[in-house]
Amino acid sequence: MCLAIPALIRFIEDKEAEAEIGGITRRISLWLTPEAKVGDYVLLHTGYAIDILGQEEAEETLSLLEEIARLAEEKG
Amino acid sequence: MKFISEFRRPELAEGLISQIHRESKTPVRFMEFCGGHTVTIFRYGIRQVLPPTIDMVSGPGCPICVTANVDLDKAIALSQISDVIVATFGDMLKVPGSRSSLQEVKADGADVHMVYSTMDALRIAEDNPAKSVVFLGIGFETTAPTIAASILQAGEKGIRNYYVLSLHKLCPPVLRAILDSGEVKLHGLICPGHVSTIIGSHPWEFIARDYGIPCVVSGFEPLDILQCVDMLVAQVENNESRVEIAYRRGVRPEGNQQALKLMERVFEPCSAEWRGIGEVPDSGLRLRKEYQHFDAELAFDIEPGPTYEPVGCICGDILRGVKTPADCQLFGKACTPEHPVGPCMVSSEGSCSAYYLYGGGF
Amino acid sequence: MKDKILLAHGSGGKLAHELVERSFVKAFDNPLLAKLDDSAVFDFSGRLAFTTDSYVVSPIFFPGGDIGKLAVCGTVNDLAMSGAKPLYLSLSFIIEEGLPQSELSEIVVSVQKAAQEAGVEIVTGDTKVVHRGSADKLFVNTAGVGMISEGVDISGGNARPGDKVLLSGTIGDHGIAVLSQREGLSFSTQLESDCAPLWSLVAEMLSASPNIHCLRDPTRGGLATSLNELAKRSKVSIRIEEEKIPVREEVLAACEMLGFDPLYVANEGKLVAIVPDEDVDKILKAMRENRDGKDAVIIGEVRAEHPGRVVMKTCLGASRIVDMLAGDLLPRIC
């Protein structure tokens, strides 16, 4: 695949950042996401943030899935 | 929102599963292009919860598996040069080339370092100024920009002993090659998630348009895959074929422009050799002229010797989606994760390894 | 250079004697060792368990422990997994020349502490020093003997259909804590190795019920490998539930990052027990009352069909096979 996981940006120093991944921290590179801000969740692949994750999009997807689950329950 | 556990909620999975069962009428075959998807599908037992109308086949989306022996032999030849440190992602260590693997040459004394990131490889180069560090640049569009960034960083920092063996592969051209061969009939394509994070969803449009195959980009959590299958089923049942995204939090239609810019600054497309598929035009990346002094193939004189392919191994057919691991005579007998014959058994996201470890037929 | 271990420290001459008497005999103070005879001599009657293991961890100091503590716990735990009360240990050091004496002293102190905690005595030992590059700082070998009480019969072949599978706590802590220190992978975490001697836990489990069928400490190869060994030895299948297996957030995160499955990551202070269904409640209660078993849970059961297989129910309700670890755990990017 190209293993990539969500990481939360804690501090930014030039083109690098300290990111938290569920209780562990690691230095990551922001070369591919220069617009990333502290507090953003990024997708981390081999030490590089390859994108900023969309909070809104994630929530929209989940509410859609919740709706599907509700529908499934109604239809039995 | 932590972006992981939310996408593993069993009650939401149940909803999707029952919707898929309700709506899937036409017998279909979907391909998951990406090895990461294959792993999620097996790890969570997704095939078992899908209706019998849906047949899933695995595609060639594992950069380790599709690396040809001729390229592996180059990496091994580089490791034999004195004062060369080969830095590689852990995935590559066990893959057998024509005669040996990086793991074996390391045991014989070659200086092979496993790294998690090119950032670590650059550090090794800085710490060992008297040696040359060759990074094995494997990976699809997801990884290539990180390698490009490492080359630009080496340039900025004046690190002169860092080289890259560029074995990168590009996904859309190989999909076109597979579809053009007509060997496998597909009714839907699960498009790779993190490749699409970089390139966006537009590059898949030719598949929906020219081949009439529904395409949905998926993430790697179980809910992502189920949602993707559900969206593919809906397209099939409505006689549609377009590109959709089931991984909107991680993929935008236009991709990551900054990453694409860096990749294009450093690399240019070239023809590449894919295991089991052969040479595919414009499906590889080589360093552009301005960055050629980082190119390991140009910097070192290597003679990898003749290439051999393991006898009886059908990894090539499996990578094209024509056969499954169960069709291979070696599978589970001569070829196991402990004693792999072909790369699909070595790479943890190879189809054979996933079938074997997670019990494909169970 | 005075504070470094030299080849002469392993020569059998004066420096060697100095090292043994000043560092080891003093730290491990006990009458059997103090005699400094060629072997430790002691009386014994009853059933004896005897085990040995070598320790080559890198780095030798890691969060939550070091190679010395690991060597004591590892061997004590191997005895405990046979239901044996650990009594005596041997301790051999193979030292790469140049190791700072201060580091050796620190390790000796932690050996002593771990031995005291586990209730064992270090009664014999050996020291060799090898040329630079012939070892990685320090290798340790320990052997141990322990005593098995009447009526206790614990073996990997004893699992029976209907038995329950217990796990003493979170998995993967040791493997990830050590990995976090490895060059090239560096990430930081508060996570510590779970390295601990498990005899007191086993003793309390045995006093709750002597009918424990199997015990294993899932060290290298992790829980998945231990369960596979038990399923194969007992010719049964083991069915576990993914959601029941406790994993710390940090371990999960590191595994996601490096492409590992926590089921295969090493533990040094956990055990898995297979016990008869009728005894499971009292054994679980005894485990939860012990410091090293406070997070104990039932993770599955033993079945007759598909002998030799470990099958896991996933969070989607589907099943998948859990195989043994093949080769090394290597971090991967895809």
Tab-separated table of N, CA, C and O in Angstrom, chain C residues 227-238 303-310 322-323:
chain	number	residue	atom	x	y	z
C	227	LEU	N	0.765	-19.002	21.104
C	227	LEU	CA	-0.508	-19.717	20.942
C	227	LEU	C	-0.392	-20.809	19.888
C	227	LEU	O	-0.944	-21.902	20.039
C	228	ASN	N	0.344	-20.522	18.823
C	228	ASN	CA	0.552	-21.540	17.789
C	228	ASN	C	1.319	-22.740	18.337
C	228	ASN	O	0.994	-23.888	18.019
C	229	GLU	N	2.337	-22.464	19.150
C	229	GLU	CA	3.100	-23.568	19.740
C	229	GLU	C	2.176	-24.448	20.586
C	229	GLU	O	2.212	-25.676	20.500
C	230	LEU	N	1.347	-23.793	21.386
C	230	LEU	CA	0.443	-24.554	22.258
C	230	LEU	C	-0.568	-25.362	21.436
C	230	LEU	O	-0.822	-26.528	21.734
C	231	ALA	N	-1.130	-24.733	20.397
C	231	ALA	CA	-2.127	-25.432	19.570
C	231	ALA	C	-1.493	-26.653	18.900
C	231	ALA	O	-2.114	-27.709	18.806
C	232	LYS	N	-0.259	-26.498	18.441
C	232	LYS	CA	0.401	-27.605	17.750
C	232	LYS	C	0.780	-28.722	18.719
C	232	LYS	O	0.543	-29.892	18.456
C	233	ARG	N	1.368	-28.324	19.856
C	233	ARG	CA	1.786	-29.336	20.836
C	233	ARG	C	0.593	-30.120	21.371
C	233	ARG	O	0.672	-31.312	21.615
C	234	SER	N	-0.526	-29.431	21.605
C	234	SER	CA	-1.692	-30.084	22.203
C	234	SER	C	-2.641	-30.674	21.167
C	234	SER	O	-3.646	-31.284	21.529
C	235	LYS	N	-2.331	-30.431	19.854
C	235	LYS	CA	-3.194	-30.918	18.768
C	235	LYS	C	-4.651	-30.471	18.949
C	235	LYS	O	-5.603	-31.252	18.869
C	236	VAL	N	-4.798	-29.180	19.204
C	236	VAL	CA	-6.132	-28.587	19.352
C	236	VAL	C	-6.106	-27.272	18.570
C	236	VAL	O	-5.053	-26.851	18.091
C	237	SER	N	-7.264	-26.608	18.450
C	237	SER	CA	-7.219	-25.251	17.906
C	237	SER	C	-7.511	-24.276	19.034
C	237	SER	O	-8.118	-24.635	20.045
C	238	ILE	N	-7.014	-23.073	18.839
C	238	ILE	CA	-7.262	-22.032	19.823
C	238	ILE	C	-7.997	-20.916	19.111
C	238	ILE	O	-7.567	-20.461	18.046
C	303	ARG	N	-10.489	-25.476	21.218
C	303	ARG	CA	-11.490	-26.293	20.514
C	303	ARG	C	-10.833	-27.509	19.868
C	303	ARG	O	-9.620	-27.536	19.688
C	304	ALA	N	-11.645	-28.462	19.512
C	304	ALA	CA	-11.113	-29.707	18.955
C	304	ALA	C	-10.859	-29.605	17.450
C	304	ALA	O	-9.895	-30.159	16.927
C	305	GLU	N	-11.747	-28.860	16.726
C	305	GLU	CA	-11.634	-28.853	15.257
C	305	GLU	C	-10.392	-28.072	14.805
C	305	GLU	O	-9.870	-27.256	15.549
C	306	HIS	N	-9.939	-28.336	13.568
C	306	HIS	CA	-8.741	-27.707	12.991
C	306	HIS	C	-7.530	-27.763	13.923
C	306	HIS	O	-6.953	-26.727	14.250
C	307	PRO	N	-7.115	-28.953	14.363
C	307	PRO	CA	-5.997	-29.018	15.305
C	307	PRO	C	-4.737	-28.330	14.764
C	307	PRO	O	-4.435	-28.416	13.578
C	308	GLY	N	-4.046	-27.625	15.654
C	308	GLY	CA	-2.814	-26.941	15.277
C	308	GLY	C	-3.022	-25.506	14.823
C	308	GLY	O	-2.064	-24.779	14.617
C	309	ARG	N	-4.293	-25.083	14.672
C	309	ARG	CA	-4.573	-23.742	14.156
C	309	ARG	C	-4.910	-22.769	15.275
C	309	ARG	O	-5.530	-23.140	16.257
C	310	VAL	N	-4.538	-21.508	15.066
C	310	VAL	CA	-5.033	-20.440	15.919
C	310	VAL	C	-5.923	-19.572	15.037
C	310	VAL	O	-5.518	-19.150	13.952
C	322	VAL	N	-4.343	-17.052	12.488
C	322	VAL	CA	-3.190	-16.339	13.037
C	322	VAL	C	-2.034	-17.327	13.004
C	322	VAL	O	-2.056	-18.347	13.685
C	323	ASP	N	-1.033	-17.029	12.176
C	323	ASP	CA	0.079	-17.963	12.019
C	323	ASP	C	1.222	-17.568	12.948
C	323	ASP	O	1.189	-16.536	13.598
